mmCIF file of C-alpha atoms and ligand atoms in Angstrom:
data_model
loop_
_atom_site.group_PDB
_atom_site.id
_atom_site.type_symbol
_atom_site.label_atom_id
_atom_site.label_comp_id
_atom_site.label_asym_id
_atom_site.label_seq_id
_atom_site.Cartn_x
_atom_site.Cartn_y
_atom_site.Cartn_z
ATOM 1 C CA MET A 1 -98.072 -4.519 218.825
ATOM 2 C CA LYS A 2 -97.012 -6.116 215.618
ATOM 3 C CA ASN A 3 -93.573 -5.537 214.132
ATOM 4 C CA LEU A 4 -92.059 -5.977 217.613
ATOM 5 C CA LYS A 5 -88.840 -8.107 217.363
ATOM 6 C CA PRO A 6 -86.968 -9.575 220.133
ATOM 7 C CA ILE A 7 -83.823 -7.671 221.141
ATOM 8 C CA VAL A 8 -81.370 -9.955 219.561
ATOM 9 C CA TYR A 9 -78.099 -7.982 219.598
ATOM 10 C CA GLY A 10 -78.575 -5.604 222.416
ATOM 11 C CA MET A 11 -79.599 -7.999 225.169
ATOM 12 C CA ALA A 12 -77.104 -10.671 223.984
ATOM 13 C CA PHE A 13 -74.544 -7.760 224.044
ATOM 14 C CA LEU A 14 -75.329 -6.842 227.517
ATOM 15 C CA ALA A 15 -75.703 -10.372 228.880
ATOM 16 C CA ALA A 16 -72.442 -11.554 227.303
ATOM 17 C CA ALA A 17 -70.820 -8.580 228.932
ATOM 18 C CA GLY A 18 -72.216 -9.767 232.251
ATOM 19 C CA LEU A 19 -73.827 -6.369 232.946
ATOM 20 C CA THR A 20 -74.777 -5.924 236.636
ATOM 21 C CA GLN A 21 -76.082 -2.941 238.265
ATOM 22 C CA CYS A 22 -73.433 -0.694 239.523
ATOM 23 C CA LYS A 23 -74.939 2.341 241.391
ATOM 24 C CA GLY A 24 -78.406 3.752 241.557
ATOM 25 C CA HIS A 25 -78.909 7.357 240.728
ATOM 26 C CA GLU A 26 -80.720 8.233 243.867
ATOM 27 C CA GLU A 27 -78.066 6.630 246.268
ATOM 28 C CA LYS A 28 -75.097 8.613 244.745
ATOM 29 C CA PRO A 29 -73.693 11.736 246.271
ATOM 30 C CA ALA A 30 -73.995 15.001 244.380
ATOM 31 C CA THR A 31 -70.117 15.248 244.099
ATOM 32 C CA GLU A 32 -68.195 13.792 241.228
ATOM 33 C CA THR A 33 -67.523 10.074 241.390
ATOM 34 C CA THR A 34 -65.793 7.788 239.177
ATOM 35 C CA ALA A 35 -66.364 4.002 238.889
ATOM 36 C CA LYS A 36 -63.385 2.422 237.022
ATOM 37 C CA MET A 37 -64.602 -0.458 235.075
ATOM 38 C CA ASP A 38 -61.723 -2.464 233.715
ATOM 39 C CA SER A 39 -61.056 -0.829 230.339
ATOM 40 C CA VAL A 40 -64.243 1.303 230.390
ATOM 41 C CA SER A 41 -65.471 3.795 232.969
ATOM 42 C CA ILE A 42 -68.463 5.908 233.933
ATOM 43 C CA THR A 43 -68.103 9.253 235.562
ATOM 44 C CA LYS A 44 -70.836 11.062 237.014
ATOM 45 C CA SER A 45 -70.976 14.868 237.538
ATOM 46 C CA SER A 46 -73.435 17.620 238.233
ATOM 47 C CA PHE A 47 -74.855 19.381 235.152
ATOM 48 C CA GLY A 48 -76.501 22.196 237.180
ATOM 49 C CA LYS A 49 -80.194 22.766 237.968
ATOM 50 C CA THR A 50 -83.153 23.430 235.725
ATOM 51 C CA ALA A 51 -85.102 26.759 236.183
ATOM 52 C CA LYS A 52 -87.460 24.703 238.227
ATOM 53 C CA GLY A 53 -84.670 23.679 240.553
ATOM 54 C CA GLU A 54 -84.241 19.975 239.420
ATOM 55 C CA ALA A 55 -80.703 18.693 239.778
ATOM 56 C CA ILE A 56 -79.384 17.355 236.504
ATOM 57 C CA ASP A 57 -76.646 14.841 236.293
ATOM 58 C CA SER A 58 -74.144 14.117 233.501
ATOM 59 C CA TYR A 59 -72.702 10.668 232.981
ATOM 60 C CA LYS A 60 -69.557 10.104 230.896
ATOM 61 C CA LEU A 61 -69.152 6.672 229.279
ATOM 62 C CA LYS A 62 -65.627 6.176 228.177
ATOM 63 C CA ASN A 63 -63.964 3.216 226.580
ATOM 64 C CA ALA A 64 -60.447 1.833 226.259
ATOM 65 C CA LYS A 65 -59.956 3.530 222.850
ATOM 66 C CA GLY A 66 -60.756 6.916 224.413
ATOM 67 C CA MET A 67 -64.136 7.283 222.823
ATOM 68 C CA GLU A 68 -66.613 9.266 225.117
ATOM 69 C CA VAL A 69 -70.282 9.810 225.321
ATOM 70 C CA ASP A 70 -71.848 12.186 227.709
ATOM 71 C CA VAL A 71 -75.477 11.860 228.554
ATOM 72 C CA ILE A 72 -77.384 14.166 230.921
ATOM 73 C CA THR A 73 -80.591 13.131 232.787
ATOM 74 C CA TYR A 74 -82.556 16.007 231.155
ATOM 75 C CA GLY A 75 -84.024 14.628 228.065
ATOM 76 C CA GLY A 76 -81.475 11.683 228.076
ATOM 77 C CA ILE A 77 -79.490 14.123 225.972
ATOM 78 C CA ILE A 78 -76.098 13.154 224.464
ATOM 79 C CA THR A 79 -74.202 16.417 225.040
ATOM 80 C CA HIS A 80 -70.715 15.193 223.766
ATOM 81 C CA LEU A 81 -69.507 12.251 221.681
ATOM 82 C CA LEU A 82 -65.807 12.102 221.113
ATOM 83 C CA ALA A 83 -64.716 9.790 218.212
ATOM 84 C CA PRO A 84 -61.213 9.321 216.711
ATOM 85 C CA ASP A 85 -60.171 10.345 213.220
ATOM 86 C CA LYS A 86 -57.790 8.149 211.100
ATOM 87 C CA ASP A 87 -54.832 9.544 213.062
ATOM 88 C CA GLY A 88 -56.467 8.706 216.345
ATOM 89 C CA LYS A 89 -57.248 12.338 217.098
ATOM 90 C CA LEU A 90 -60.614 12.725 219.136
ATOM 91 C CA ALA A 91 -63.110 15.228 218.236
ATOM 92 C CA ASP A 92 -66.583 16.000 219.402
ATOM 93 C CA VAL A 93 -68.849 15.117 216.505
ATOM 94 C CA VAL A 94 -72.352 16.047 217.846
ATOM 95 C CA THR A 95 -73.913 19.359 218.543
ATOM 96 C CA GLY A 96 -74.288 20.467 222.075
ATOM 97 C CA PHE A 97 -74.494 23.318 224.523
ATOM 98 C CA ASN A 98 -72.472 24.203 227.499
ATOM 99 C CA ASP A 99 -75.237 24.355 230.119
ATOM 100 C CA ILE A 100 -78.663 23.339 231.196
ATOM 101 C CA ALA A 101 -80.088 26.840 230.737
ATOM 102 C CA GLN A 102 -79.372 26.709 227.043
ATOM 103 C CA TYR A 103 -80.896 23.253 226.686
ATOM 104 C CA GLU A 104 -84.060 24.545 228.313
ATOM 105 C CA LYS A 105 -84.495 27.241 225.693
ATOM 106 C CA PRO A 106 -86.219 26.243 222.488
ATOM 107 C CA ASN A 107 -83.824 24.261 220.315
ATOM 108 C CA PRO A 108 -84.339 21.553 217.626
ATOM 109 C CA TYR A 109 -84.032 18.546 220.005
ATOM 110 C CA PHE A 110 -80.265 18.472 220.027
ATOM 111 C CA GLY A 111 -79.005 15.067 221.259
ATOM 112 C CA ALA A 112 -82.406 14.313 222.826
ATOM 113 C CA LEU A 113 -84.499 11.162 223.322
ATOM 114 C CA ILE A 114 -87.766 11.594 221.551
ATOM 115 C CA GLY A 115 -91.051 10.285 222.556
ATOM 116 C CA ARG A 116 -93.907 9.309 223.155
ATOM 117 C CA TYR A 117 -94.234 9.557 219.369
ATOM 118 C CA GLY A 118 -91.202 10.606 217.164
ATOM 119 C CA ASN A 119 -91.847 12.827 214.118
ATOM 120 C CA ARG A 120 -95.102 14.173 213.211
ATOM 121 C CA ILE A 121 -98.820 13.142 213.694
ATOM 122 C CA GLY A 122 -101.159 14.974 211.288
ATOM 123 C CA LYS A 123 -103.296 17.652 213.080
ATOM 124 C CA GLY A 124 -102.199 15.972 216.309
ATOM 125 C CA LYS A 125 -105.106 13.510 216.053
ATOM 126 C CA PHE A 126 -105.327 9.783 216.216
ATOM 127 C CA THR A 127 -107.816 7.127 217.287
ATOM 128 C CA ILE A 128 -107.318 3.886 219.127
ATOM 129 C CA ASP A 129 -110.145 1.309 219.487
ATOM 130 C CA GLY A 130 -112.674 3.969 218.577
ATOM 131 C CA GLN A 131 -111.405 6.557 221.127
ATOM 132 C CA SER A 132 -110.060 9.843 219.580
ATOM 133 C CA TYR A 133 -107.238 11.742 221.117
ATOM 134 C CA GLN A 134 -105.919 15.233 220.492
ATOM 135 C CA LEU A 135 -102.372 16.061 221.092
ATOM 136 C CA PRO A 136 -101.060 19.589 221.418
ATOM 137 C CA THR A 137 -99.940 20.850 218.074
ATOM 138 C CA ASN A 138 -96.396 22.285 218.126
ATOM 139 C CA ASP A 139 -95.379 22.276 214.406
ATOM 140 C CA GLY A 140 -97.715 24.330 212.365
ATOM 141 C CA PRO A 141 -100.994 22.229 212.206
ATOM 142 C CA ASN A 142 -99.232 19.069 213.498
ATOM 143 C CA ALA A 143 -97.931 17.469 216.548
ATOM 144 C CA LEU A 144 -94.036 16.872 216.464
ATOM 145 C CA HIS A 145 -91.711 14.728 218.550
ATOM 146 C CA GLY A 146 -94.037 13.953 221.588
ATOM 147 C CA GLY A 147 -95.229 17.547 222.182
ATOM 148 C CA PRO A 148 -93.790 20.740 223.609
ATOM 149 C CA GLU A 149 -92.959 19.003 226.928
ATOM 150 C CA GLY A 150 -91.967 15.592 225.347
ATOM 151 C CA PHE A 151 -89.322 13.161 226.624
ATOM 152 C CA HIS A 152 -86.664 15.538 225.362
ATOM 153 C CA ARG A 153 -87.581 17.939 228.223
ATOM 154 C CA VAL A 154 -88.193 15.672 231.085
ATOM 155 C CA VAL A 155 -85.814 14.659 233.775
ATOM 156 C CA TRP A 156 -85.031 10.883 233.660
ATOM 157 C CA THR A 157 -83.571 8.670 236.454
ATOM 158 C CA ALA A 158 -80.293 6.865 235.831
ATOM 159 C CA GLU A 159 -78.740 3.684 236.809
ATOM 160 C CA GLU A 160 -75.183 2.814 235.947
ATOM 161 C CA ALA A 161 -74.210 -0.683 234.944
ATOM 162 C CA LYS A 162 -70.864 -2.295 234.434
ATOM 163 C CA GLY A 163 -69.606 -5.185 232.580
ATOM 164 C CA GLY A 164 -66.233 -6.542 231.532
ATOM 165 C CA ASP A 165 -65.753 -4.223 228.633
ATOM 166 C CA VAL A 166 -68.892 -2.112 228.373
ATOM 167 C CA ALA A 167 -70.196 0.894 230.183
ATOM 168 C CA SER A 168 -73.882 1.238 230.301
ATOM 169 C CA LEU A 169 -76.425 3.923 231.521
ATOM 170 C CA LYS A 170 -80.069 2.905 231.927
ATOM 171 C CA LEU A 171 -82.614 5.896 231.977
ATOM 172 C CA LYS A 172 -86.058 5.429 233.232
ATOM 173 C CA TYR A 173 -89.202 7.827 232.826
ATOM 174 C CA VAL A 174 -92.797 7.240 233.617
ATOM 175 C CA ALA A 175 -95.113 9.300 231.423
ATOM 176 C CA LYS A 176 -98.552 9.782 232.929
ATOM 177 C CA ASP A 177 -101.817 8.939 231.436
ATOM 178 C CA GLY A 178 -102.805 12.119 229.548
ATOM 179 C CA GLU A 179 -99.395 13.577 229.618
ATOM 180 C CA GLN A 180 -98.910 15.631 226.341
ATOM 181 C CA GLY A 181 -102.314 14.196 225.430
ATOM 182 C CA TYR A 182 -101.314 10.599 224.976
ATOM 183 C CA PRO A 183 -103.319 7.946 226.768
ATOM 184 C CA GLY A 184 -101.908 5.392 229.345
ATOM 185 C CA ASN A 185 -99.237 5.583 231.943
ATOM 186 C CA LEU A 186 -96.102 4.521 229.925
ATOM 187 C CA THR A 187 -92.962 3.256 231.708
ATOM 188 C CA VAL A 188 -89.928 3.836 229.510
ATOM 189 C CA PHE A 189 -86.360 2.550 229.741
ATOM 190 C CA VAL A 190 -83.600 3.667 227.448
ATOM 191 C CA THR A 191 -80.167 2.065 227.911
ATOM 192 C CA TYR A 192 -77.131 3.603 226.212
ATOM 193 C CA THR A 193 -74.192 1.083 226.142
ATOM 194 C CA LEU A 194 -70.638 1.845 224.930
ATOM 195 C CA ASN A 195 -68.255 -0.862 224.104
ATOM 196 C CA ASN A 196 -64.684 -1.184 223.205
ATOM 197 C CA ALA A 197 -65.388 -1.590 219.493
ATOM 198 C CA ASN A 198 -66.608 1.954 219.518
ATOM 199 C CA GLU A 199 -70.125 1.002 219.202
ATOM 200 C CA LEU A 200 -72.934 2.951 221.073
ATOM 201 C CA SER A 201 -76.112 0.932 221.368
ATOM 202 C CA VAL A 202 -79.481 2.399 222.446
ATOM 203 C CA VAL A 203 -81.989 -0.091 223.618
ATOM 204 C CA TYR A 204 -85.626 1.155 224.120
ATOM 205 C CA GLU A 205 -88.259 -0.520 226.136
ATOM 206 C CA ALA A 206 -91.806 0.477 227.174
ATOM 207 C CA THR A 207 -94.916 -0.834 228.759
ATOM 208 C CA THR A 208 -98.236 0.695 229.207
ATOM 209 C CA ASP A 209 -101.560 0.203 231.273
ATOM 210 C CA LYS A 210 -103.769 1.558 228.478
ATOM 211 C CA ALA A 211 -103.508 1.197 224.575
ATOM 212 C CA THR A 212 -101.353 3.897 223.403
ATOM 213 C CA ILE A 213 -98.969 4.800 220.675
ATOM 214 C CA VAL A 214 -95.167 4.654 220.926
ATOM 215 C CA ASN A 215 -92.309 5.627 218.504
ATOM 216 C CA LEU A 216 -89.005 6.279 220.324
ATOM 217 C CA THR A 217 -85.883 7.621 218.832
ATOM 218 C CA GLN A 218 -82.563 9.482 219.400
ATOM 219 C CA HIS A 219 -82.213 12.999 217.765
ATOM 220 C CA THR A 220 -78.287 13.451 217.870
ATOM 221 C CA TYR A 221 -77.029 15.791 215.165
ATOM 222 C CA PHE A 222 -73.655 14.583 213.786
ATOM 223 C CA ASN A 223 -70.906 16.316 211.983
ATOM 224 C CA LEU A 224 -67.976 13.884 211.439
ATOM 225 C CA THR A 225 -65.651 16.624 210.641
ATOM 226 C CA GLY A 226 -65.752 17.484 214.378
ATOM 227 C CA ASP A 227 -65.928 21.172 213.040
ATOM 228 C CA PHE A 228 -69.320 22.688 213.316
ATOM 229 C CA ASN A 229 -68.304 25.676 211.275
ATOM 230 C CA GLN A 230 -68.506 23.261 208.326
ATOM 231 C CA THR A 231 -71.528 22.020 206.675
ATOM 232 C CA ILE A 232 -72.217 18.276 206.378
ATOM 233 C CA LEU A 233 -72.708 18.438 202.686
ATOM 234 C CA ASP A 234 -69.457 16.737 201.836
ATOM 235 C CA HIS A 235 -70.367 13.653 203.925
ATOM 236 C CA GLU A 236 -70.873 10.564 201.866
ATOM 237 C CA VAL A 237 -74.069 8.813 202.890
ATOM 238 C CA VAL A 238 -75.446 5.322 202.333
ATOM 239 C CA ILE A 239 -79.150 4.532 203.172
ATOM 240 C CA ASP A 240 -80.194 0.940 202.574
ATOM 241 C CA ALA A 241 -83.703 1.795 201.331
ATOM 242 C CA ASN A 242 -85.366 1.388 198.020
ATOM 243 C CA GLU A 243 -88.394 3.821 198.923
ATOM 244 C CA ILE A 244 -88.998 6.788 200.967
ATOM 245 C CA VAL A 245 -92.293 8.058 202.710
ATOM 246 C CA PRO A 246 -93.195 11.219 200.702
ATOM 247 C CA VAL A 247 -94.813 14.037 202.479
ATOM 248 C CA ASP A 248 -97.138 16.947 201.796
ATOM 249 C CA ALA A 249 -96.368 20.620 202.424
ATOM 250 C CA THR A 250 -96.705 20.293 206.244
ATOM 251 C CA LEU A 251 -94.425 17.184 206.123
ATOM 252 C CA ILE A 252 -97.296 14.719 206.786
ATOM 253 C CA PRO A 253 -96.943 11.479 204.663
ATOM 254 C CA THR A 254 -99.174 11.230 201.706
ATOM 255 C CA GLY A 255 -99.873 7.615 202.651
ATOM 256 C CA LYS A 256 -97.917 6.292 199.470
ATOM 257 C CA LEU A 257 -94.300 5.046 199.393
ATOM 258 C CA GLU A 258 -92.064 6.322 196.420
ATOM 259 C CA LYS A 259 -89.206 4.575 194.826
ATOM 260 C CA VAL A 260 -85.894 6.172 195.077
ATOM 261 C CA ASP A 261 -84.747 5.109 191.644
ATOM 262 C CA GLY A 262 -83.636 8.078 189.644
ATOM 263 C CA THR A 263 -84.348 10.700 192.266
ATOM 264 C CA ALA A 264 -82.279 12.782 194.592
ATOM 265 C CA PHE A 265 -83.328 10.270 197.368
ATOM 266 C CA ASP A 266 -81.343 7.323 195.975
ATOM 267 C CA PHE A 267 -78.497 6.674 198.496
ATOM 268 C CA ARG A 268 -78.163 3.072 197.913
ATOM 269 C CA GLN A 269 -74.622 3.823 196.721
ATOM 270 C CA ALA A 270 -72.493 6.216 198.728
ATOM 271 C CA LYS A 271 -73.367 9.757 197.612
ATOM 272 C CA LYS A 272 -72.324 13.241 198.964
ATOM 273 C CA VAL A 273 -75.172 14.744 200.768
ATOM 274 C CA GLY A 274 -74.633 17.944 198.822
ATOM 275 C CA LYS A 275 -74.690 16.204 195.414
ATOM 276 C CA ASP A 276 -78.488 16.545 194.861
ATOM 277 C CA ILE A 277 -79.820 18.414 197.797
ATOM 278 C CA GLU A 278 -80.698 21.519 195.567
ATOM 279 C CA ALA A 279 -82.310 19.452 192.943
ATOM 280 C CA LYS A 280 -85.715 20.890 191.859
ATOM 281 C CA GLU A 281 -87.610 17.891 193.099
ATOM 282 C CA ASP A 282 -91.027 18.270 194.733
ATOM 283 C CA GLN A 283 -90.081 16.301 197.877
ATOM 284 C CA LEU A 284 -86.775 18.142 198.345
ATOM 285 C CA ILE A 285 -88.640 21.421 198.023
ATOM 286 C CA LYS A 286 -91.209 20.392 200.607
ATOM 287 C CA GLY A 287 -88.594 19.285 202.986
ATOM 288 C CA LYS A 288 -86.252 22.303 202.397
ATOM 289 C CA GLY A 289 -83.595 19.608 201.645
ATOM 290 C CA TYR A 290 -83.499 16.021 203.112
ATOM 291 C CA ASP A 291 -86.074 15.668 205.949
ATOM 292 C CA HIS A 292 -87.744 12.356 205.174
ATOM 293 C CA CYS A 293 -88.239 8.866 206.391
ATOM 294 C CA TRP A 294 -86.496 6.120 204.300
ATOM 295 C CA VAL A 295 -88.278 2.809 204.107
ATOM 296 C CA LEU A 296 -85.526 0.546 205.277
ATOM 297 C CA ASN A 297 -84.865 -2.701 203.372
ATOM 298 C CA ASN A 298 -84.749 -6.225 205.020
ATOM 299 C CA GLN A 299 -87.649 -5.413 207.473
ATOM 300 C CA GLY A 300 -88.495 -8.214 209.910
ATOM 301 C CA ARG A 301 -85.057 -9.566 210.097
ATOM 302 C CA GLY A 302 -83.972 -7.974 213.324
ATOM 303 C CA VAL A 303 -81.111 -5.633 213.563
ATOM 304 C CA ARG A 304 -79.369 -4.942 210.222
ATOM 305 C CA PHE A 305 -77.525 -2.229 208.584
ATOM 306 C CA ALA A 306 -79.468 0.950 207.853
ATOM 307 C CA ALA A 307 -77.264 3.807 206.945
ATOM 308 C CA SER A 308 -73.683 5.141 207.125
ATOM 309 C CA ALA A 309 -72.099 8.462 206.825
ATOM 310 C CA TYR A 310 -68.451 9.098 205.922
ATOM 311 C CA ASP A 311 -66.098 12.105 206.113
ATOM 312 C CA ALA A 312 -63.198 11.492 203.827
ATOM 313 C CA LYS A 313 -61.032 14.236 205.333
ATOM 314 C CA SER A 314 -61.091 12.838 208.858
ATOM 315 C CA GLY A 315 -61.744 9.271 207.841
ATOM 316 C CA ARG A 316 -64.555 9.050 210.371
ATOM 317 C CA LEU A 317 -67.220 6.513 209.311
ATOM 318 C CA LEU A 318 -70.597 6.127 211.282
ATOM 319 C CA GLU A 319 -72.674 3.173 210.587
ATOM 320 C CA VAL A 320 -76.158 2.775 211.963
ATOM 321 C CA PHE A 321 -77.790 -0.602 212.444
ATOM 322 C CA THR A 322 -81.484 -1.023 213.673
ATOM 323 C CA ASP A 323 -84.393 -3.232 213.969
ATOM 324 C CA GLN A 324 -86.724 -0.236 213.075
ATOM 325 C CA PRO A 325 -88.596 -0.128 209.713
ATOM 326 C CA GLY A 326 -87.639 3.554 208.896
ATOM 327 C CA ILE A 327 -84.939 6.079 209.429
ATOM 328 C CA GLN A 328 -85.436 9.789 209.166
ATOM 329 C CA PHE A 329 -82.420 11.443 207.575
ATOM 330 C CA TYR A 330 -82.652 15.104 208.350
ATOM 331 C CA THR A 331 -79.917 17.387 207.034
ATOM 332 C CA GLY A 332 -80.235 20.378 209.541
ATOM 333 C CA ASN A 333 -82.189 22.437 207.150
ATOM 334 C CA PHE A 334 -83.687 24.521 209.903
ATOM 335 C CA LEU A 335 -80.454 25.189 211.643
ATOM 336 C CA ASP A 336 -80.045 28.986 211.092
ATOM 337 C CA GLY A 337 -77.053 30.286 212.909
ATOM 338 C CA THR A 338 -79.031 31.479 215.989
ATOM 339 C CA LEU A 339 -77.872 28.759 218.537
ATOM 340 C CA PRO A 340 -74.569 28.957 220.162
ATOM 341 C CA GLN A 341 -71.740 26.456 219.627
ATOM 342 C CA ARG A 342 -69.901 25.298 222.826
ATOM 343 C CA ASN A 343 -66.623 27.170 221.906
ATOM 344 C CA GLY A 344 -67.930 30.287 220.250
ATOM 345 C CA GLY A 345 -69.722 30.790 216.958
ATOM 346 C CA THR A 346 -73.130 29.424 216.114
ATOM 347 C CA TYR A 347 -74.687 26.358 214.458
ATOM 348 C CA GLY A 348 -75.280 27.308 210.926
ATOM 349 C CA HIS A 349 -77.454 25.925 208.123
ATOM 350 C CA ARG A 350 -76.817 22.326 207.471
ATOM 351 C CA THR A 351 -73.887 21.930 209.918
ATOM 352 C CA GLY A 352 -75.388 18.774 211.449
ATOM 353 C CA PHE A 353 -77.332 15.710 210.302
ATOM 354 C CA CYS A 354 -79.635 13.245 212.122
ATOM 355 C CA LEU A 355 -80.212 9.582 211.394
ATOM 356 C CA GLU A 356 -83.283 8.845 213.434
ATOM 357 C CA THR A 357 -84.316 5.250 213.495
ATOM 358 C CA GLN A 358 -87.968 4.880 213.846
ATOM 359 C CA HIS A 359 -91.374 3.967 212.578
ATOM 360 C CA TYR A 360 -92.895 6.179 209.757
ATOM 361 C CA PRO A 361 -94.269 9.622 210.668
ATOM 362 C CA ASP A 362 -98.012 9.705 211.275
ATOM 363 C CA GLY A 363 -98.070 5.959 211.558
ATOM 364 C CA PRO A 364 -101.211 5.962 213.756
ATOM 365 C CA ASN A 365 -103.281 7.573 210.970
ATOM 366 C CA GLN A 366 -101.976 5.562 208.127
ATOM 367 C CA ALA A 367 -103.626 2.188 207.625
ATOM 368 C CA ASN A 368 -100.721 0.734 205.371
ATOM 369 C CA PHE A 369 -97.887 1.744 207.781
ATOM 370 C CA PRO A 370 -96.526 -0.619 210.395
ATOM 371 C CA ASN A 371 -98.436 -0.655 213.625
ATOM 372 C CA THR A 372 -97.375 1.724 216.429
ATOM 373 C CA VAL A 373 -100.010 0.855 219.020
ATOM 374 C CA LEU A 374 -98.719 -0.604 222.265
ATOM 375 C CA LYS A 375 -101.329 -2.465 224.428
ATOM 376 C CA PRO A 376 -101.260 -3.493 228.024
ATOM 377 C CA GLY A 377 -99.403 -6.777 228.419
ATOM 378 C CA GLU A 378 -97.094 -6.150 225.471
ATOM 379 C CA THR A 379 -93.504 -4.633 225.708
ATOM 380 C CA TYR A 380 -92.177 -2.296 223.041
ATOM 381 C CA GLN A 381 -88.471 -3.197 222.479
ATOM 382 C CA THR A 382 -86.355 -1.774 219.838
ATOM 383 C CA GLN A 383 -82.671 -1.027 219.357
ATOM 384 C CA THR A 384 -80.136 1.016 217.457
ATOM 385 C CA GLN A 385 -76.447 0.954 217.316
ATOM 386 C CA PHE A 386 -74.138 3.685 216.173
ATOM 387 C CA LYS A 387 -70.699 2.268 215.224
ATOM 388 C CA PHE A 388 -67.709 4.568 214.895
ATOM 389 C CA SER A 389 -64.654 3.471 212.756
ATOM 390 C CA VAL A 390 -62.169 4.995 210.271
ATOM 391 C CA LYS A 391 -61.278 4.267 206.665
HETATM 392 C C1 LIG B 1 -87.704 16.507 211.741
HETATM 393 C C2 LIG B 1 -87.571 17.931 211.228
HETATM 394 C C3 LIG B 1 -87.542 18.822 212.479
HETATM 395 C C4 LIG B 1 -86.422 18.345 213.278
HETATM 396 C C5 LIG B 1 -86.344 18.998 214.671
HETATM 397 C C6 LIG B 1 -86.630 16.108 212.509
HETATM 398 O O1 LIG B 1 -86.779 14.957 213.050
HETATM 399 O O2 LIG B 1 -87.985 15.668 210.703
HETATM 400 O O3 LIG B 1 -88.741 18.332 210.323
HETATM 401 O O4 LIG B 1 -87.326 20.119 211.983
HETATM 402 O O5 LIG B 1 -86.481 16.985 213.591
HETATM 403 O O6 LIG B 1 -85.966 20.458 214.478
#
């Protein structure tokens, strides 16, 4: 697989922290346990059972500053993320539900790990080495986010790890040859690590026994106000990209890249999400707002700044760093007030945004896009960091 970069920051980050295995998922009792780890902690509790009777666990990673990230073994979903505002007040800045039953109902991938292939594949078809594959189509004529039973709906095994000042959770899932239409048994590891600098890193690794396609990402919806009754339109966003991947009416890339200069898609300088979102531009009309992959600058240079979002009222700043070539900025255009918030009310139109670091949509069918084929003997390794601060 070309375009694979060694894990520079993430592994150094973990090694420097002297991460060692703490407790295996299988060996732990079902009751709540807390492993105190210097200034960070990991707490495990039960998140109930799926309709099929699978036990789901929830892990709370907490750092010395009080920042918390909760992850469940169903879909590797981030269910809560508490980040401080400029007065040090913590608020939950991600969408989430109270129970597993709600996560099992159809929802737009709240907080979930996405795979085997993030975003769309045109007509669900692709070819590797002359062999054609047909995926289930679950988004009009196209395949979206790994299929109806993608990685967002499977149960991952979890292993906690501890280090001096980081708390880490390593999730594992083995997708079978033919699962959701994809070839090859794919072994996937995703490690969430929280440190005391309020950085959450997500490291993805995968290996296969047959040539396949891989594009993993994280689908958390953020609202830095911490108030999901407010839209995200006042957030000031920066995206370090000179181009986007334009799409057709079914949100499949046309194959060309388009300069952001002079368009609503220019976020090279901080701009409020709402400033141009209603502009009468063809791409905005097709996406019903922003729902596009930006072609990140500085490709091939390892982990670098990709994007940021800032809420002036709370002072919360989220910065995203990645080694990936693209970032899907999605402004919650399909949130429609039907899904329940945790504390009453519903998630309305554009009350959350996603910054999904990834390869470009439909990569397997676009000769000019970076390669997304993973072959036996290769290791897929990528990483993304979400850094929270205030200004
Ligand atoms: C896609 C949107 C989709 C959303 C899931 C995003 O990654 O780009 O088109 O609606 O995920 O609901």
